[in-house]
Tab-separated table of C-alpha atoms in Angstrom:
chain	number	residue	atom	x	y	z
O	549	UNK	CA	-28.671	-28.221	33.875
O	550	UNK	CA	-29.071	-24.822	32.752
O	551	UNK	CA	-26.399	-23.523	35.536
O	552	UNK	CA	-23.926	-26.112	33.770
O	553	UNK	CA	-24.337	-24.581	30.382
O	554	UNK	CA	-24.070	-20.637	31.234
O	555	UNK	CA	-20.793	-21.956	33.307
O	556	UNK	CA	-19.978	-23.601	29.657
O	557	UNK	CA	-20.591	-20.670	27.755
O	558	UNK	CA	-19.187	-18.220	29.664
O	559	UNK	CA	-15.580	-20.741	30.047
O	560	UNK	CA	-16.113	-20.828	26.351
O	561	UNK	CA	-16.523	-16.976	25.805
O	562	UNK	CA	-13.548	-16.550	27.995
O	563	UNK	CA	-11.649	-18.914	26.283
O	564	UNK	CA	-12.661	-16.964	22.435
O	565	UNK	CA	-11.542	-13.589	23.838
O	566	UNK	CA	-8.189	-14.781	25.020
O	567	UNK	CA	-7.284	-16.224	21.955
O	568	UNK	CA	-9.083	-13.132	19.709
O	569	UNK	CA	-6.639	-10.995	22.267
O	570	UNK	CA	-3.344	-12.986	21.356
O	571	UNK	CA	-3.876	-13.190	17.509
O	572	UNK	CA	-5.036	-9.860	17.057
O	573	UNK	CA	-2.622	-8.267	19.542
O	574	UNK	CA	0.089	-5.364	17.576
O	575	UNK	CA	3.434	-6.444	19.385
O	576	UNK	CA	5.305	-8.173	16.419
O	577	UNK	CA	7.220	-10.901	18.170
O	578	UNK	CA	8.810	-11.806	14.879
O	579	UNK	CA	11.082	-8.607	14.718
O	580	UNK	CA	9.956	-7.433	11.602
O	581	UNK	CA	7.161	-4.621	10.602
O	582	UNK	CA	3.902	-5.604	9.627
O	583	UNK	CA	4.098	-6.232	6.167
O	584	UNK	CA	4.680	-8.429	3.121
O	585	UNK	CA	7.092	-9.880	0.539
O	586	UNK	CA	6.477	-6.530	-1.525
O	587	UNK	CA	7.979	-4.570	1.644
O	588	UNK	CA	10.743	-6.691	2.056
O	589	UNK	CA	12.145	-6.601	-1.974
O	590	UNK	CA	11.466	-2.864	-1.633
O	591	UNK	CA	13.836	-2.470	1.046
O	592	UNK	CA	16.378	-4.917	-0.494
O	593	UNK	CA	16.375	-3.327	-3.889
O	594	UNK	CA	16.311	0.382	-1.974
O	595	UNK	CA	20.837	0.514	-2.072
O	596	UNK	CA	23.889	-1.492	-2.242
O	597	UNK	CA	24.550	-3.856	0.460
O	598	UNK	CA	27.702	-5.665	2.279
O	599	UNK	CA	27.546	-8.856	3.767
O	600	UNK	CA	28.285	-8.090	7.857
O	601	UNK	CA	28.442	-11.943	9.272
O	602	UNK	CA	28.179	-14.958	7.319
O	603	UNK	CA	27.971	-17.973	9.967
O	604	UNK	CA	28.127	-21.113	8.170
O	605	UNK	CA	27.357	-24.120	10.910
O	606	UNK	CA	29.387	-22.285	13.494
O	607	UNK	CA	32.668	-21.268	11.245
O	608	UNK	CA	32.556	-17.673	10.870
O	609	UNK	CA	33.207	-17.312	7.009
O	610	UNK	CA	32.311	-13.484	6.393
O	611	UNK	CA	35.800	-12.922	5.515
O	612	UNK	CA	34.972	-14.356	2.336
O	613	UNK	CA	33.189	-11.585	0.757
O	614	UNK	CA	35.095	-8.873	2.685
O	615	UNK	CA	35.169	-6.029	0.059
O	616	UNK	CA	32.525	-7.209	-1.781
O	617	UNK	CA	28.987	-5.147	-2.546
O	618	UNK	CA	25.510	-6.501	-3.506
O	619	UNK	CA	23.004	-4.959	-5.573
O	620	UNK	CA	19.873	-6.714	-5.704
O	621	UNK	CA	18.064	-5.488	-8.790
O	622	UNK	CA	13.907	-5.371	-9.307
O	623	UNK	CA	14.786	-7.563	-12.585
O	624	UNK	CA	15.925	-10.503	-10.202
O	625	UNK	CA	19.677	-9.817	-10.863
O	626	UNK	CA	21.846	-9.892	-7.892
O	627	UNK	CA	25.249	-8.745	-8.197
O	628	UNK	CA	28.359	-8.865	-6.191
O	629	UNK	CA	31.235	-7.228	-6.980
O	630	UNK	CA	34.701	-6.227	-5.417
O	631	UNK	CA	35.923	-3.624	-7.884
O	632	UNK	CA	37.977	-6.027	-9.781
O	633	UNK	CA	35.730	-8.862	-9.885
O	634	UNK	CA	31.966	-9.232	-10.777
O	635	UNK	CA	29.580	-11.995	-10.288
O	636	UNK	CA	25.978	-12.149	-10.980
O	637	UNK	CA	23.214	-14.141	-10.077
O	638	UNK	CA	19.475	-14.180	-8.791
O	639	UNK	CA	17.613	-13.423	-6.149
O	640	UNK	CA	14.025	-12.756	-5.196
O	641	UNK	CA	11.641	-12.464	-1.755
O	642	UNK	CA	8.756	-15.493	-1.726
O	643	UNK	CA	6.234	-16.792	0.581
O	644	UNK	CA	5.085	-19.634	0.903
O	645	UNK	CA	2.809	-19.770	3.428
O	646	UNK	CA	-0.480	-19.798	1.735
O	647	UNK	CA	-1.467	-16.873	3.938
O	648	UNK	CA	0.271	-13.826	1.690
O	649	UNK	CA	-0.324	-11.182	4.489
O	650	UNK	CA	2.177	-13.502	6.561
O	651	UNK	CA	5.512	-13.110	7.541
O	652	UNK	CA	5.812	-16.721	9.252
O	653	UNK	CA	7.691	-17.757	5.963
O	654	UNK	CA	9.119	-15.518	4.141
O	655	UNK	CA	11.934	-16.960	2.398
O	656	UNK	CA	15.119	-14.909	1.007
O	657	UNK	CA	15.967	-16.737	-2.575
O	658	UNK	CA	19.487	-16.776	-3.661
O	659	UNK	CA	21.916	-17.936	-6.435
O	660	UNK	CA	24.576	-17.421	-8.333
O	661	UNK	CA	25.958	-19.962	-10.930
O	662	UNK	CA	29.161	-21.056	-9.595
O	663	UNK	CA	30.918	-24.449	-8.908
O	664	UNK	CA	30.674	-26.024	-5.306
O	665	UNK	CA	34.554	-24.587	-4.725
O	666	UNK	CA	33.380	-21.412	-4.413
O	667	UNK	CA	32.576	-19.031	-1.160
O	668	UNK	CA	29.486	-17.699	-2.930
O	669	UNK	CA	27.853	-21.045	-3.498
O	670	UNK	CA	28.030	-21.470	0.046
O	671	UNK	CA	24.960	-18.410	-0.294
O	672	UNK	CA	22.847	-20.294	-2.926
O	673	UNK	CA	19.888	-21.185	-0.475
O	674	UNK	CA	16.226	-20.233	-0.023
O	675	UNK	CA	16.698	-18.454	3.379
O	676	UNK	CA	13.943	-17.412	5.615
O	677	UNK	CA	14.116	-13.827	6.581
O	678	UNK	CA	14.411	-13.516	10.602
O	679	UNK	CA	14.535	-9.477	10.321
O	680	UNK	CA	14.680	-6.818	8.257
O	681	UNK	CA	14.462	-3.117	8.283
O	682	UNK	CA	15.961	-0.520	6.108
O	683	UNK	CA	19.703	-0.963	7.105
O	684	UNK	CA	19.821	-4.416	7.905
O	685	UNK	CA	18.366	-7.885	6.441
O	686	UNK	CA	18.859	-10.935	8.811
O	687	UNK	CA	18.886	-14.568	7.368
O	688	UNK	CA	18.352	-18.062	8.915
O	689	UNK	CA	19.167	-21.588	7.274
O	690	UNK	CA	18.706	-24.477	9.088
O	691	UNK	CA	20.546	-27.213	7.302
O	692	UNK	CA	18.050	-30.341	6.549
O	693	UNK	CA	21.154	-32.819	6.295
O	694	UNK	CA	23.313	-32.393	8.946
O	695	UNK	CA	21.228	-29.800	11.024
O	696	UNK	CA	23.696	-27.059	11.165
O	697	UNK	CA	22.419	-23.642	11.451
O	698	UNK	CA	23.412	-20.882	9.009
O	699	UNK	CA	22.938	-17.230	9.704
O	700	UNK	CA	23.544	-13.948	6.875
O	701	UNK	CA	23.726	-10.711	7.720
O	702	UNK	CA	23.359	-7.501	4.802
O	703	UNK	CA	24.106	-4.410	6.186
O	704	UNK	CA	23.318	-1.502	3.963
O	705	UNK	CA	26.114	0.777	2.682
């Protein structure tokens, strides 16, 4: 009996370091630093920004804010504008997984008040962040109604 529990324990103490191992390991298979929402509106409020590929369900549609640049203010403002036109809306970084220290759900919040016609609407979405660093700020959307996937790139200027 007493062989059957040290075999137990020691399966068990095996089985506690392996998984201590995995969730404390430092490799960030997530692609982005370790940090939080604060770190990711830092480094979108930190220039001006273009949009670099906007994939919407598999259309490539980035031409439609070719010449356009986005300022993403620490008031929530978001601007784009072309020079000749200017549109603003809102924007902020939130997380909702109830773990703040996380980045399994960061989510990129955007909007601008314009009709369904419009390219920009087509960028009103709560976004999860897929990567980010100083230059660049990936975006992912998967659509809930028809399953399409979204993707929006900002490159930094």
């Amino acid at each position: 009996m007493k062989t059957k529990h040290t075999f137990f324990y020691a399966l068990l103490s095996l089985l506690c370091f392996s998984l201590m191992s995995s969730t404390c390991s430092s490799d960030d298979d997530d692609n982005m630093p370790n940090s939080s929402v604060q770190d990711a509106v830092m480094v979108s409020q930190s220039g001006t920004w273009k949009i670099s590929s906007f994939i919407d369900s598999g259309q490539n549609e980035t031409n439609h804010f070719t010449g356009y640049t986005f300022t993403f203010e620490d008031n929530g403002d978001l601007t784009a504008t072309n020079g000749s036109n200017t549109l603003t809306g809102s924007w902020s970084i939130t997380n909702s997984n109830s773990n703040v220290d996380s980045n399994d759900d960061m989510d990129f919040n955007i909007f601008f008040p314009v009709d369904e016609s419009s390219a920009f609407e087509d960028l009103n979405d709560d976004w999860d962040i897929s990567s980010y660093n100083e230059n660049t700020i990936n975006l992912i959307d998967v659509s809930g109604g028809n399953g399409g996937t979204d993707t929006l790139t900002f490159t930094r200027l």
